[in-house]
Amino acid sequence: MTISGTGLAFGGSPITTQLGQQGLGQQPWWVEQWMELINSYRYKKRLERAWSYVREGNVLSIRFEGRRVHARVQGTEAEPYKVKLWLDVLSDDDWGYVLEALGQKARWSAQLLAGQMPQDIERAFAASGRRLFPFKLQEVRSECSCPDKANPCKHVSAVYYLMGDRFSEDPFVLFQLRGRSRDQLLADLAKRRRKQLAAAASGQRRAAAHVPHPVHPAVSDPSRWWSYTSALDPDLVVITPAMEGETGLDEAGELPLATEPLFPEANHRFLSLLQAQAGRVSQLALAQAMGGGNSDAGD
């Protein structure tokens, strides 16, 4: 439904077709991001003229037809120019990925229901490899019946500015331009939410029906793995010295020591000292074991 000169009813809210001298004023971040695209247009004189059209009420009507925005803008000719504006629509598969991502964060759904655009909403669209917001101005498709070959012309730019006013009231307009109306989006989110709750309830029932096997305390208490508190039978314990020539160094094999040409005997001396130290430690350990822990028993 179109109301010439004042706006149109869309989703129960009118879109204004004229702005005051203050422009859009302070706006939510998603509106500012939308406006940054048109403000990046390098033909600033066209933008100034577009602002004049907006302030003077030259945009006679704006309406939504499915996924496109249609408008009538009064130019220099007697007959208003016809403007169309649209974005590339996401496929059903793309929307499937987006909805799956949105359903995994209750915060996103809650903010959208409250009329707020989540600051990180693009993360949900990244799952499909697509975007909600256009990345550059050329991604906003537009047509105008005026003779100006530039795109966007001042008539398209004027409609573009007024679209920002609509986004400030209803962020779902962006979703509609991408192929999902507010009702469709919320219905899909509710359906997926019900499936998630049903799956969670089913999992809880299966878990309650399964009685787990008792777990031995040692599984959850690693300190009990190597604990042995009972006394050993002395007949089972035999302490003997190592066979002659057998040391831990012999079992380890040749050590990977780097050679030093300036000190060719250094490695040999180091190994000799290491073997001697190993022998002393072994004798001390044997003396302590045979003496019941008394380090003086082997002296």
mmCIF file of C-alpha atoms in Angstrom:
data_model
loop_
_atom_site.group_PDB
_atom_site.id
_atom_site.type_symbol
_atom_site.label_atom_id
_atom_site.label_comp_id
_atom_site.label_asym_id
_atom_site.label_seq_id
_atom_site.Cartn_x
_atom_site.Cartn_y
_atom_site.Cartn_z
ATOM 1 C CA MET A 1 0.000 0.000 0.000
ATOM 2 C CA THR A 2 1.434 3.376 -1.010
ATOM 3 C CA ILE A 3 0.735 6.725 0.623
ATOM 4 C CA SER A 4 2.072 9.391 -1.703
ATOM 5 C CA GLY A 5 4.064 12.162 -0.153
ATOM 6 C CA THR A 6 4.123 10.742 3.368
ATOM 7 C CA GLY A 7 5.228 7.133 3.168
ATOM 8 C CA LEU A 8 3.839 3.627 3.145
ATOM 9 C CA ALA A 9 2.663 1.021 5.585
ATOM 10 C CA PHE A 10 5.052 -1.908 5.860
ATOM 11 C CA GLY A 11 4.793 -4.345 8.716
ATOM 12 C CA GLY A 12 2.495 -1.947 10.528
ATOM 13 C CA SER A 13 4.970 0.968 10.459
ATOM 14 C CA PRO A 14 5.136 3.860 7.966
ATOM 15 C CA ILE A 15 8.277 4.759 6.043
ATOM 16 C CA THR A 16 8.773 8.484 5.897
ATOM 17 C CA THR A 17 9.478 10.001 2.487
ATOM 18 C CA GLN A 18 10.834 13.277 3.774
ATOM 19 C CA LEU A 19 13.506 14.184 6.313
ATOM 20 C CA GLY A 20 14.142 17.432 8.108
ATOM 21 C CA GLN A 21 17.245 19.586 7.951
ATOM 22 C CA GLN A 22 18.883 17.434 10.666
ATOM 23 C CA GLY A 23 18.838 14.360 8.436
ATOM 24 C CA LEU A 24 18.653 10.973 10.109
ATOM 25 C CA GLY A 25 20.325 12.115 13.328
ATOM 26 C CA GLN A 26 21.764 9.609 15.774
ATOM 27 C CA GLN A 27 21.096 6.114 14.472
ATOM 28 C CA PRO A 28 21.820 2.506 15.466
ATOM 29 C CA TRP A 29 25.054 0.993 14.202
ATOM 30 C CA TRP A 30 23.395 -1.022 11.437
ATOM 31 C CA VAL A 31 21.857 2.140 9.956
ATOM 32 C CA GLU A 32 25.230 3.900 10.096
ATOM 33 C CA GLN A 33 26.827 0.963 8.294
ATOM 34 C CA TRP A 34 24.177 1.160 5.577
ATOM 35 C CA MET A 35 24.669 4.914 5.225
ATOM 36 C CA GLU A 36 28.438 4.554 4.968
ATOM 37 C CA LEU A 37 27.946 2.769 1.657
ATOM 38 C CA ILE A 38 26.114 5.632 -0.037
ATOM 39 C CA ASN A 39 28.366 8.218 1.598
ATOM 40 C CA SER A 40 31.357 6.453 0.014
ATOM 41 C CA TYR A 41 30.018 7.452 -3.430
ATOM 42 C CA ARG A 42 32.662 9.629 -5.052
ATOM 43 C CA TYR A 43 30.247 11.971 -6.847
ATOM 44 C CA LYS A 44 29.489 14.190 -3.879
ATOM 45 C CA LYS A 45 27.452 16.715 -5.886
ATOM 46 C CA ARG A 46 24.955 13.978 -6.701
ATOM 47 C CA LEU A 47 24.682 13.120 -3.018
ATOM 48 C CA GLU A 48 24.055 16.752 -2.127
ATOM 49 C CA ARG A 49 21.277 16.873 -4.702
ATOM 50 C CA ALA A 50 19.860 13.615 -3.340
ATOM 51 C CA TRP A 51 19.740 15.128 0.157
ATOM 52 C CA SER A 52 17.832 18.088 -1.256
ATOM 53 C CA TYR A 53 15.315 15.698 -2.800
ATOM 54 C CA VAL A 54 14.862 13.966 0.536
ATOM 55 C CA ARG A 55 14.438 17.172 2.541
ATOM 56 C CA GLU A 56 12.110 18.802 0.001
ATOM 57 C CA GLY A 57 9.800 15.789 -0.269
ATOM 58 C CA ASN A 58 10.628 14.841 -3.863
ATOM 59 C CA VAL A 59 10.383 11.154 -2.947
ATOM 60 C CA LEU A 60 6.662 10.720 -3.472
ATOM 61 C CA SER A 61 6.268 7.090 -2.432
ATOM 62 C CA ILE A 62 8.174 3.989 -1.369
ATOM 63 C CA ARG A 63 6.793 0.489 -1.312
ATOM 64 C CA PHE A 64 8.004 -3.080 -0.940
ATOM 65 C CA GLU A 65 7.091 -5.677 -3.500
ATOM 66 C CA GLY A 66 8.519 -8.957 -2.325
ATOM 67 C CA ARG A 67 12.254 -8.543 -2.177
ATOM 68 C CA ARG A 68 12.459 -5.248 -4.038
ATOM 69 C CA VAL A 69 11.931 -1.623 -3.075
ATOM 70 C CA HIS A 70 9.949 0.503 -5.544
ATOM 71 C CA ALA A 71 9.766 4.280 -5.326
ATOM 72 C CA ARG A 72 8.532 7.320 -7.259
ATOM 73 C CA VAL A 73 10.789 10.368 -7.198
ATOM 74 C CA GLN A 74 9.832 13.741 -8.644
ATOM 75 C CA GLY A 75 12.604 15.164 -10.778
ATOM 76 C CA THR A 76 12.734 17.970 -13.300
ATOM 77 C CA GLU A 77 10.184 16.317 -15.585
ATOM 78 C CA ALA A 78 6.443 16.454 -14.996
ATOM 79 C CA GLU A 79 6.193 12.677 -14.596
ATOM 80 C CA PRO A 80 7.919 11.180 -11.509
ATOM 81 C CA TYR A 81 10.796 8.805 -12.119
ATOM 82 C CA LYS A 82 10.444 5.151 -11.180
ATOM 83 C CA VAL A 83 13.169 3.724 -8.953
ATOM 84 C CA LYS A 84 13.913 0.092 -8.076
ATOM 85 C CA LEU A 85 16.381 -1.063 -5.431
ATOM 86 C CA TRP A 86 17.296 -4.592 -4.398
ATOM 87 C CA LEU A 87 20.055 -6.863 -3.041
ATOM 88 C CA ASP A 88 21.190 -10.293 -4.158
ATOM 89 C CA VAL A 89 18.978 -12.917 -2.514
ATOM 90 C CA LEU A 90 20.459 -15.796 -0.547
ATOM 91 C CA SER A 91 19.542 -19.288 -1.723
ATOM 92 C CA ASP A 92 17.600 -21.730 0.454
ATOM 93 C CA ASP A 93 20.835 -23.619 1.148
ATOM 94 C CA ASP A 94 22.546 -20.394 2.232
ATOM 95 C CA TRP A 95 19.627 -19.557 4.512
ATOM 96 C CA GLY A 96 19.840 -23.059 5.970
ATOM 97 C CA TYR A 97 23.395 -22.357 7.144
ATOM 98 C CA VAL A 98 22.405 -18.923 8.475
ATOM 99 C CA LEU A 99 19.423 -20.284 10.420
ATOM 100 C CA GLU A 100 21.519 -23.096 11.846
ATOM 101 C CA ALA A 101 24.050 -20.547 13.123
ATOM 102 C CA LEU A 102 21.337 -18.214 14.468
ATOM 103 C CA GLY A 103 19.693 -21.113 16.326
ATOM 104 C CA GLN A 104 22.902 -21.898 18.176
ATOM 105 C CA LYS A 105 22.921 -18.518 19.927
ATOM 106 C CA ALA A 106 19.792 -17.598 21.842
ATOM 107 C CA ARG A 107 21.160 -14.061 22.238
ATOM 108 C CA TRP A 108 20.896 -13.411 18.493
ATOM 109 C CA SER A 109 17.245 -14.473 18.378
ATOM 110 C CA ALA A 110 16.423 -12.458 21.505
ATOM 111 C CA GLN A 111 17.987 -9.281 20.115
ATOM 112 C CA LEU A 112 16.211 -9.634 16.778
ATOM 113 C CA LEU A 113 12.893 -10.167 18.521
ATOM 114 C CA ALA A 114 13.553 -6.956 20.462
ATOM 115 C CA GLY A 115 14.134 -5.057 17.207
ATOM 116 C CA GLN A 116 17.912 -4.879 17.689
ATOM 117 C CA MET A 117 20.507 -5.979 15.157
ATOM 118 C CA PRO A 118 23.186 -8.114 16.895
ATOM 119 C CA GLN A 119 26.568 -6.446 16.560
ATOM 120 C CA ASP A 120 28.149 -9.730 15.420
ATOM 121 C CA ILE A 121 25.308 -10.824 13.111
ATOM 122 C CA GLU A 122 27.702 -11.253 10.198
ATOM 123 C CA ARG A 123 29.189 -14.266 12.013
ATOM 124 C CA ALA A 124 25.922 -16.108 11.413
ATOM 125 C CA PHE A 125 26.020 -15.260 7.704
ATOM 126 C CA ALA A 126 29.684 -16.241 7.458
ATOM 127 C CA ALA A 127 28.580 -19.874 7.850
ATOM 128 C CA SER A 128 27.069 -19.620 4.346
ATOM 129 C CA GLY A 129 29.946 -17.640 2.908
ATOM 130 C CA ARG A 130 27.577 -14.710 2.329
ATOM 131 C CA ARG A 131 26.865 -11.369 4.000
ATOM 132 C CA LEU A 132 23.812 -9.575 5.342
ATOM 133 C CA PHE A 133 25.168 -6.080 4.712
ATOM 134 C CA PRO A 134 26.512 -5.202 1.275
ATOM 135 C CA PHE A 135 30.293 -4.942 1.324
ATOM 136 C CA LYS A 136 30.423 -2.193 -1.300
ATOM 137 C CA LEU A 137 27.969 0.173 -2.958
ATOM 138 C CA GLN A 138 28.028 -1.757 -6.238
ATOM 139 C CA GLU A 139 26.342 -4.695 -4.473
ATOM 140 C CA VAL A 140 23.178 -2.624 -4.043
ATOM 141 C CA ARG A 141 21.335 -3.146 -7.319
ATOM 142 C CA SER A 142 19.263 -0.247 -8.611
ATOM 143 C CA GLU A 143 17.405 1.078 -11.633
ATOM 144 C CA CYS A 144 15.894 4.463 -12.431
ATOM 145 C CA SER A 145 13.775 5.609 -15.369
ATOM 146 C CA CYS A 146 15.594 8.957 -15.527
ATOM 147 C CA PRO A 147 17.978 9.687 -18.456
ATOM 148 C CA ASP A 148 21.016 9.904 -16.154
ATOM 149 C CA LYS A 149 23.399 7.055 -17.005
ATOM 150 C CA ALA A 150 25.174 7.197 -13.647
ATOM 151 C CA ASN A 151 24.253 4.571 -11.102
ATOM 152 C CA PRO A 152 23.278 5.411 -8.478
ATOM 153 C CA CYS A 153 21.723 8.605 -9.753
ATOM 154 C CA LYS A 154 20.411 11.270 -7.374
ATOM 155 C CA HIS A 155 16.922 9.727 -7.429
ATOM 156 C CA VAL A 156 18.218 6.293 -6.368
ATOM 157 C CA SER A 157 20.455 7.933 -3.752
ATOM 158 C CA ALA A 158 17.482 9.762 -2.252
ATOM 159 C CA VAL A 159 15.610 6.475 -1.832
ATOM 160 C CA TYR A 160 18.754 4.902 -0.432
ATOM 161 C CA TYR A 161 18.926 7.546 2.305
ATOM 162 C CA LEU A 162 15.282 6.987 3.237
ATOM 163 C CA MET A 163 15.862 3.238 3.448
ATOM 164 C CA GLY A 164 18.224 3.965 6.335
ATOM 165 C CA ASP A 165 15.306 5.517 8.213
ATOM 166 C CA ARG A 166 13.332 2.326 7.699
ATOM 167 C CA PHE A 167 16.202 0.151 8.927
ATOM 168 C CA SER A 168 16.374 2.144 12.154
ATOM 169 C CA GLU A 169 12.804 1.075 12.945
ATOM 170 C CA ASP A 170 12.892 -2.478 11.657
ATOM 171 C CA PRO A 171 16.188 -4.307 11.023
ATOM 172 C CA PHE A 172 14.205 -7.184 9.494
ATOM 173 C CA VAL A 173 13.937 -5.129 6.297
ATOM 174 C CA LEU A 174 17.519 -6.119 5.536
ATOM 175 C CA PHE A 175 16.604 -9.781 5.971
ATOM 176 C CA GLN A 176 13.663 -9.323 3.608
ATOM 177 C CA LEU A 177 15.928 -7.843 0.958
ATOM 178 C CA ARG A 178 18.096 -10.955 1.333
ATOM 179 C CA GLY A 179 15.105 -13.257 0.853
ATOM 180 C CA ARG A 180 13.467 -13.851 4.252
ATOM 181 C CA SER A 181 10.621 -11.789 5.683
ATOM 182 C CA ARG A 182 10.294 -11.162 9.403
ATOM 183 C CA ASP A 183 7.540 -13.782 9.752
ATOM 184 C CA GLN A 184 9.473 -16.367 7.742
ATOM 185 C CA LEU A 185 12.670 -15.814 9.693
ATOM 186 C CA LEU A 186 11.045 -16.020 13.123
ATOM 187 C CA ALA A 187 8.997 -19.072 12.121
ATOM 188 C CA ASP A 188 12.128 -20.860 10.884
ATOM 189 C CA LEU A 189 14.033 -19.967 14.058
ATOM 190 C CA ALA A 190 11.148 -21.211 16.247
ATOM 191 C CA LYS A 191 10.975 -24.473 14.292
ATOM 192 C CA ARG A 192 14.680 -25.117 14.663
ATOM 193 C CA ARG A 193 14.530 -24.197 18.345
ATOM 194 C CA ARG A 194 11.776 -26.773 18.925
ATOM 195 C CA LYS A 195 13.870 -29.431 17.197
ATOM 196 C CA GLN A 196 16.876 -28.588 19.369
ATOM 197 C CA LEU A 197 14.806 -28.791 22.554
ATOM 198 C CA ALA A 198 13.271 -32.103 21.466
ATOM 199 C CA ALA A 199 16.715 -33.545 20.688
ATOM 200 C CA ALA A 200 18.062 -32.378 24.064
ATOM 201 C CA ALA A 201 15.098 -33.913 25.912
ATOM 202 C CA SER A 202 15.558 -37.184 24.024
ATOM 203 C CA GLY A 203 19.235 -37.236 24.965
ATOM 204 C CA GLN A 204 18.399 -36.665 28.627
ATOM 205 C CA ARG A 205 15.938 -39.559 28.580
ATOM 206 C CA ARG A 206 18.525 -41.865 27.054
ATOM 207 C CA ALA A 207 21.093 -40.799 29.626
ATOM 208 C CA ALA A 208 18.651 -41.424 32.490
ATOM 209 C CA ALA A 209 17.842 -44.891 31.150
ATOM 210 C CA HIS A 210 21.504 -45.885 31.017
ATOM 211 C CA VAL A 211 22.921 -47.087 34.336
ATOM 212 C CA PRO A 212 26.721 -46.702 34.218
ATOM 213 C CA HIS A 213 29.060 -49.443 35.483
ATOM 214 C CA PRO A 214 30.602 -48.567 38.886
ATOM 215 C CA VAL A 215 33.948 -46.856 38.482
ATOM 216 C CA HIS A 216 36.899 -47.984 40.576
ATOM 217 C CA PRO A 217 38.173 -45.160 42.843
ATOM 218 C CA ALA A 218 41.646 -45.407 41.332
ATOM 219 C CA VAL A 219 40.282 -44.206 37.975
ATOM 220 C CA SER A 220 39.413 -40.768 39.369
ATOM 221 C CA ASP A 221 42.261 -40.648 41.917
ATOM 222 C CA PRO A 222 45.671 -41.069 40.206
ATOM 223 C CA SER A 223 47.450 -40.969 43.595
ATOM 224 C CA ARG A 224 46.114 -44.471 44.210
ATOM 225 C CA TRP A 225 47.625 -45.938 41.061
ATOM 226 C CA TRP A 226 51.087 -46.563 42.601
ATOM 227 C CA SER A 227 50.043 -46.960 46.196
ATOM 228 C CA TYR A 228 50.791 -50.271 48.006
ATOM 229 C CA THR A 229 50.277 -50.118 51.775
ATOM 230 C CA SER A 230 50.673 -53.828 52.667
ATOM 231 C CA ALA A 231 54.036 -55.200 53.877
ATOM 232 C CA LEU A 232 55.952 -57.439 51.445
ATOM 233 C CA ASP A 233 56.920 -60.967 52.425
ATOM 234 C CA PRO A 234 60.724 -60.805 53.053
ATOM 235 C CA ASP A 235 61.151 -64.109 51.178
ATOM 236 C CA LEU A 236 59.892 -62.390 48.025
ATOM 237 C CA VAL A 237 62.495 -59.589 48.152
ATOM 238 C CA VAL A 238 66.017 -60.384 46.922
ATOM 239 C CA ILE A 239 68.609 -57.609 46.706
ATOM 240 C CA THR A 240 71.701 -58.339 44.629
ATOM 241 C CA PRO A 241 74.424 -56.170 43.213
ATOM 242 C CA ALA A 242 74.546 -55.696 39.470
ATOM 243 C CA MET A 243 76.648 -58.037 37.369
ATOM 244 C CA GLU A 244 80.187 -56.820 36.817
ATOM 245 C CA GLY A 245 80.323 -54.182 34.152
ATOM 246 C CA GLU A 246 76.548 -53.686 34.066
ATOM 247 C CA THR A 247 75.453 -50.135 34.801
ATOM 248 C CA GLY A 248 72.676 -47.909 33.702
ATOM 249 C CA LEU A 249 75.079 -46.210 31.341
ATOM 250 C CA ASP A 250 75.899 -49.535 29.683
ATOM 251 C CA GLU A 251 72.181 -50.230 29.177
ATOM 252 C CA ALA A 252 71.628 -46.767 27.729
ATOM 253 C CA GLY A 253 74.193 -47.328 25.004
ATOM 254 C CA GLU A 254 76.519 -44.766 23.505
ATOM 255 C CA LEU A 255 75.699 -41.238 24.556
ATOM 256 C CA PRO A 256 75.381 -38.673 21.722
ATOM 257 C CA LEU A 257 78.158 -36.370 22.908
ATOM 258 C CA ALA A 258 79.500 -33.736 20.550
ATOM 259 C CA THR A 259 83.243 -33.836 19.900
ATOM 260 C CA GLU A 260 85.474 -30.881 20.564
ATOM 261 C CA PRO A 261 88.697 -30.885 18.437
ATOM 262 C CA LEU A 262 90.491 -28.619 20.899
ATOM 263 C CA PHE A 263 89.851 -31.092 23.744
ATOM 264 C CA PRO A 264 89.829 -34.597 22.203
ATOM 265 C CA GLU A 265 89.992 -36.329 25.605
ATOM 266 C CA ALA A 266 87.083 -34.385 27.106
ATOM 267 C CA ASN A 267 84.390 -36.954 26.249
ATOM 268 C CA HIS A 268 86.433 -39.875 27.531
ATOM 269 C CA ARG A 269 87.121 -38.095 30.830
ATOM 270 C CA PHE A 270 83.463 -37.103 31.183
ATOM 271 C CA LEU A 271 82.269 -40.703 30.690
ATOM 272 C CA SER A 272 84.850 -42.008 33.148
ATOM 273 C CA LEU A 273 83.702 -39.558 35.818
ATOM 274 C CA LEU A 274 80.066 -40.353 35.073
ATOM 275 C CA GLN A 275 80.640 -44.097 35.408
ATOM 276 C CA ALA A 276 82.513 -43.600 38.668
ATOM 277 C CA GLN A 277 79.677 -41.493 40.046
ATOM 278 C CA ALA A 278 77.152 -44.116 38.919
ATOM 279 C CA GLY A 279 79.136 -46.783 40.762
ATOM 280 C CA ARG A 280 79.178 -44.763 43.986
ATOM 281 C CA VAL A 281 75.425 -44.078 43.779
ATOM 282 C CA SER A 282 74.721 -47.771 43.144
ATOM 283 C CA GLN A 283 76.757 -48.861 46.131
ATOM 284 C CA LEU A 284 75.037 -46.310 48.338
ATOM 285 C CA ALA A 285 71.600 -47.456 47.171
ATOM 286 C CA LEU A 286 72.485 -51.093 47.867
ATOM 287 C CA ALA A 287 73.793 -50.225 51.311
ATOM 288 C CA GLN A 288 70.606 -48.309 52.149
ATOM 289 C CA ALA A 289 68.387 -51.142 50.948
ATOM 290 C CA MET A 290 70.234 -53.819 52.889
ATOM 291 C CA GLY A 291 70.484 -51.633 55.979
ATOM 292 C CA GLY A 292 66.763 -50.822 56.087
ATOM 293 C CA GLY A 293 67.230 -47.251 54.993
ATOM 294 C CA ASN A 294 70.371 -46.519 57.109
ATOM 295 C CA SER A 295 72.918 -44.914 54.820
ATOM 296 C CA ASP A 296 75.744 -45.869 57.268
ATOM 297 C CA ALA A 297 75.032 -49.580 57.071
ATOM 298 C CA GLY A 298 77.335 -50.201 54.127
ATOM 299 C CA ASP A 299 80.357 -48.368 55.534
#
